[in-house]
CSV table of C-alpha atoms in Angstrom, one decimal:
chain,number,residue,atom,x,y,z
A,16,UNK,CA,0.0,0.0,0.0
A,17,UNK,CA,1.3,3.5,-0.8
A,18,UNK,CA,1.4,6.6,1.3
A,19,UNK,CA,-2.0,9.2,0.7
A,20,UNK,CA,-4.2,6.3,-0.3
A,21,UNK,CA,-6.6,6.8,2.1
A,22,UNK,CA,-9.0,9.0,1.9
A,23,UNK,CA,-13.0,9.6,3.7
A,24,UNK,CA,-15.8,12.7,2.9
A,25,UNK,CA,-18.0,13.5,5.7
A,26,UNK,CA,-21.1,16.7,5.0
A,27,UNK,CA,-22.4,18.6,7.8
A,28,UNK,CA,-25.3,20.7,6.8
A,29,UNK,CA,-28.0,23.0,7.7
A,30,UNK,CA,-26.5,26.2,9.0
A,31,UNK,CA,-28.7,28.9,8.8
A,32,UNK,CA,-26.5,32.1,8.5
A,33,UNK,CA,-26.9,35.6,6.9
A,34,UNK,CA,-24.3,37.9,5.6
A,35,UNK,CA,-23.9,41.4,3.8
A,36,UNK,CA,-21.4,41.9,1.1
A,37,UNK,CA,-20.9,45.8,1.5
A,38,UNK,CA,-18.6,46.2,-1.7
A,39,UNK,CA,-21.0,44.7,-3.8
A,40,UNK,CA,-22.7,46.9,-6.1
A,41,UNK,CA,-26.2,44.7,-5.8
A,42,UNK,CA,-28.5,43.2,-3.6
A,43,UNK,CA,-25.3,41.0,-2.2
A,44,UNK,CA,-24.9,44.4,-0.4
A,45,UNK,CA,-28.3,43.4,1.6
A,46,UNK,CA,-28.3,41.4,4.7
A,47,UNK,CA,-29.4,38.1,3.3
A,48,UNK,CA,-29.2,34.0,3.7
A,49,UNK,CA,-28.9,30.8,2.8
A,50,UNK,CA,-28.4,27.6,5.0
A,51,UNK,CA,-24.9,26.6,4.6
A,52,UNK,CA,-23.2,23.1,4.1
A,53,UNK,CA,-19.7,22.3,3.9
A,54,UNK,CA,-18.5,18.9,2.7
A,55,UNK,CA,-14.9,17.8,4.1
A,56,UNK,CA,-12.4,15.7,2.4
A,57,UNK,CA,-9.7,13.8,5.2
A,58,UNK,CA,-6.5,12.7,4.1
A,59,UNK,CA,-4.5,10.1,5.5
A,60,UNK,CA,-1.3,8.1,5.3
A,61,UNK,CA,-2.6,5.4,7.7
A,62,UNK,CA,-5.9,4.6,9.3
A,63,UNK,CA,-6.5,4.9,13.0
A,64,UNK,CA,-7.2,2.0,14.9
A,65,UNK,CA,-10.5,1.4,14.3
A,66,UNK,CA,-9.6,1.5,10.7
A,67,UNK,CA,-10.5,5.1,10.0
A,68,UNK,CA,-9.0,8.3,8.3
A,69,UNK,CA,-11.8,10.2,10.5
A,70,UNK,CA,-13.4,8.9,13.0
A,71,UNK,CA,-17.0,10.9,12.0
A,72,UNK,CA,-18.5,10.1,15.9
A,73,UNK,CA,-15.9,12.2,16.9
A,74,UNK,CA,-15.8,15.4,15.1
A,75,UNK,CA,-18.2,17.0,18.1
A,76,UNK,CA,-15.2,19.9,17.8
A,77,UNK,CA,-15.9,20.7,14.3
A,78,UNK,CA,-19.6,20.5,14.5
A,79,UNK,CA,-19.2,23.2,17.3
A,80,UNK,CA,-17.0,25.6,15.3
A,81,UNK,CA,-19.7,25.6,12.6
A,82,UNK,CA,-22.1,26.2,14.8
A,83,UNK,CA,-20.2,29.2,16.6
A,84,UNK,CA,-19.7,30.6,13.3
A,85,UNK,CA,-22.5,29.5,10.7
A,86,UNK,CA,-25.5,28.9,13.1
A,87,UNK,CA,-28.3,31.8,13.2
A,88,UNK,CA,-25.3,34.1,12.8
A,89,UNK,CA,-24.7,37.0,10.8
A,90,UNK,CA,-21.3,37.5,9.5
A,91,UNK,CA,-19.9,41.0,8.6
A,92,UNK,CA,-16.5,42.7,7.4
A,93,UNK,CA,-14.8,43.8,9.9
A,94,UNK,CA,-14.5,47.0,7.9
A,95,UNK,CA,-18.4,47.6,7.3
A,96,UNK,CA,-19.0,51.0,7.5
A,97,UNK,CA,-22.3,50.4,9.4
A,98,UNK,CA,-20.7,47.8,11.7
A,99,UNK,CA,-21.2,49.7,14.8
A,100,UNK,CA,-25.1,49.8,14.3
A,101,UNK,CA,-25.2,46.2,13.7
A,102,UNK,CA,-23.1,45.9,17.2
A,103,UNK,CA,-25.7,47.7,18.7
A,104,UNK,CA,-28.4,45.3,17.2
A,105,UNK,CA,-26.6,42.3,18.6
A,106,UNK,CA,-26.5,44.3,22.1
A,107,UNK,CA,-29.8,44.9,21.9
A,108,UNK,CA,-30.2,40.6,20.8
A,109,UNK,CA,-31.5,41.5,17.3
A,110,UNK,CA,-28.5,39.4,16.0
A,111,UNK,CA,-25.5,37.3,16.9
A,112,UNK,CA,-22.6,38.9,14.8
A,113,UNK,CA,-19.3,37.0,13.6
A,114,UNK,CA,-16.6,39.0,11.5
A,115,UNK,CA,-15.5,37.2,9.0
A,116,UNK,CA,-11.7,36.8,8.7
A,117,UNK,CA,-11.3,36.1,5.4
A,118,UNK,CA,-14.2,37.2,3.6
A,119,UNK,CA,-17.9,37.0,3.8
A,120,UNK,CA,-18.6,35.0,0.7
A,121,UNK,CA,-18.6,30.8,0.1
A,122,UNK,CA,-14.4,31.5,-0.8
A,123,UNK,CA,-13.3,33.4,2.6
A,124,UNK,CA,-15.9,30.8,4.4
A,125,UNK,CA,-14.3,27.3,2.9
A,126,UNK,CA,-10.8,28.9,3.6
A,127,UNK,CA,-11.4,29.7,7.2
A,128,UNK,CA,-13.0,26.3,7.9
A,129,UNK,CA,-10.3,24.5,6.0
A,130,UNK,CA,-7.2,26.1,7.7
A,131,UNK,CA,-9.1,25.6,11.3
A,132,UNK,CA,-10.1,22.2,10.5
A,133,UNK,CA,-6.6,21.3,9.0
A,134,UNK,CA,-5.0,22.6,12.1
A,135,UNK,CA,-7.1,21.0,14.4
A,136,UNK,CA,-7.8,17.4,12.8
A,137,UNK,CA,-3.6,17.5,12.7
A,138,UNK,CA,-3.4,18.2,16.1
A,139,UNK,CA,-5.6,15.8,17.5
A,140,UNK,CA,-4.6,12.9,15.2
A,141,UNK,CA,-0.8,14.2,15.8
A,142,UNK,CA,-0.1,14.2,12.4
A,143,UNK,CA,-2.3,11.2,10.8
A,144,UNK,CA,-4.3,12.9,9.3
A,145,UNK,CA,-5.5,16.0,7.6
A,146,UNK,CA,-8.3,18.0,5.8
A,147,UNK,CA,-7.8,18.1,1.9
A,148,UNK,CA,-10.1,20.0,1.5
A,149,UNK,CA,-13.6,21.8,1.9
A,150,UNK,CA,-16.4,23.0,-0.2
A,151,UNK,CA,-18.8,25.3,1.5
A,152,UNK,CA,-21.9,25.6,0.0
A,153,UNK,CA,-24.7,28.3,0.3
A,154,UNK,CA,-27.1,26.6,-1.6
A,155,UNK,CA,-27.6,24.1,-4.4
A,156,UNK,CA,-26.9,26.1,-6.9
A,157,UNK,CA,-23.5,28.0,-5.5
A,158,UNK,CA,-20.6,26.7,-3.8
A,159,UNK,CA,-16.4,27.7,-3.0
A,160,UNK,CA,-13.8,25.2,-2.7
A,161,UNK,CA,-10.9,25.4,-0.6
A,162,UNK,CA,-7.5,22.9,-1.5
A,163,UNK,CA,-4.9,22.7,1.7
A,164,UNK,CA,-1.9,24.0,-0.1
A,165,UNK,CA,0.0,21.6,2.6
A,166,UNK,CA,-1.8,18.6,0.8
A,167,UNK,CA,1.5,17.5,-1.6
A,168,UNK,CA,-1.0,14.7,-3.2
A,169,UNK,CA,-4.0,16.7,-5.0
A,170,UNK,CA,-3.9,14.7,-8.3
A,171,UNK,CA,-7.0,12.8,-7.7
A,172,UNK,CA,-9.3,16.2,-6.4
């Protein structure tokens, strides 16, 4: 058996989030939603004991982070020029607001969850295994894809 053979796909969906593109010159410029999906690719050079990449029962960690971040959330530039009246919304619990590190849109998403995932799956499998890569989705029709640059074996993506 050769080394990056192993691979596994888990989806975790159903994230009801809204968001406001303020550069855009159209409606994306609105506060609007979609539920959001993200389907994970796991890399591996061996499997775990139980004959694993991922074990899915425990990925309780990544389930949470979505849900911090994608769950009845509303996610924001952190250089919106009305971000302080949306603060004040979220103080007064109109809104629970996330600023977005890399972006608002399905591109800055699947690259934040991607490079948190990575990191984390790599730490708690110390090294075993990794996240290939991520597609977030914000509905059926439109999606972003995310490819770990530290993933040497993307042929087969």
């Amino acid at each position: 058996m050769s080394a990056d053979q192993f691979n596994s796909t888990k989806v975790l969906s159903n994230y009801p989030c809204a968001h406001r593109q303020w550069r855009h010159d159209g409606n994306c410029a609105l506060v609007h939603g979609y539920s959001r999906s993200f389907e994970f690719i796991f890399g591996a050079h061996t499997l775990d004991k139980c004959g694993f990449v991922v074990d899915f029962g425990d990925l309780d960690w990544l389930k949470d982070y979505l849900t911090y971040w994608y769950d009845h959330t509303l996610l924001l530039m952190p250089d919106d020029p009305v971000l302080e009246q949306f603060k004040q919304l979220e103080l007064a619990g109109a809104c629970a607001l996330r600023l977005a590190q890399y972006g608002v849109g399905m591109e800055g998403t699947a690259q934040q969850v991607g490079e948190y995932a990575d990191a984390t799956l790599r730490q708690r499998t110390k090294g075993r295994a990794w996240v290939r890569s991520v597609e977030a989705r914000e509905n059926d029709k439109n999606s972003a894809f995310w490819y770990n640059p530290q993933d040497k074996f993307q042929g087969w993506l």
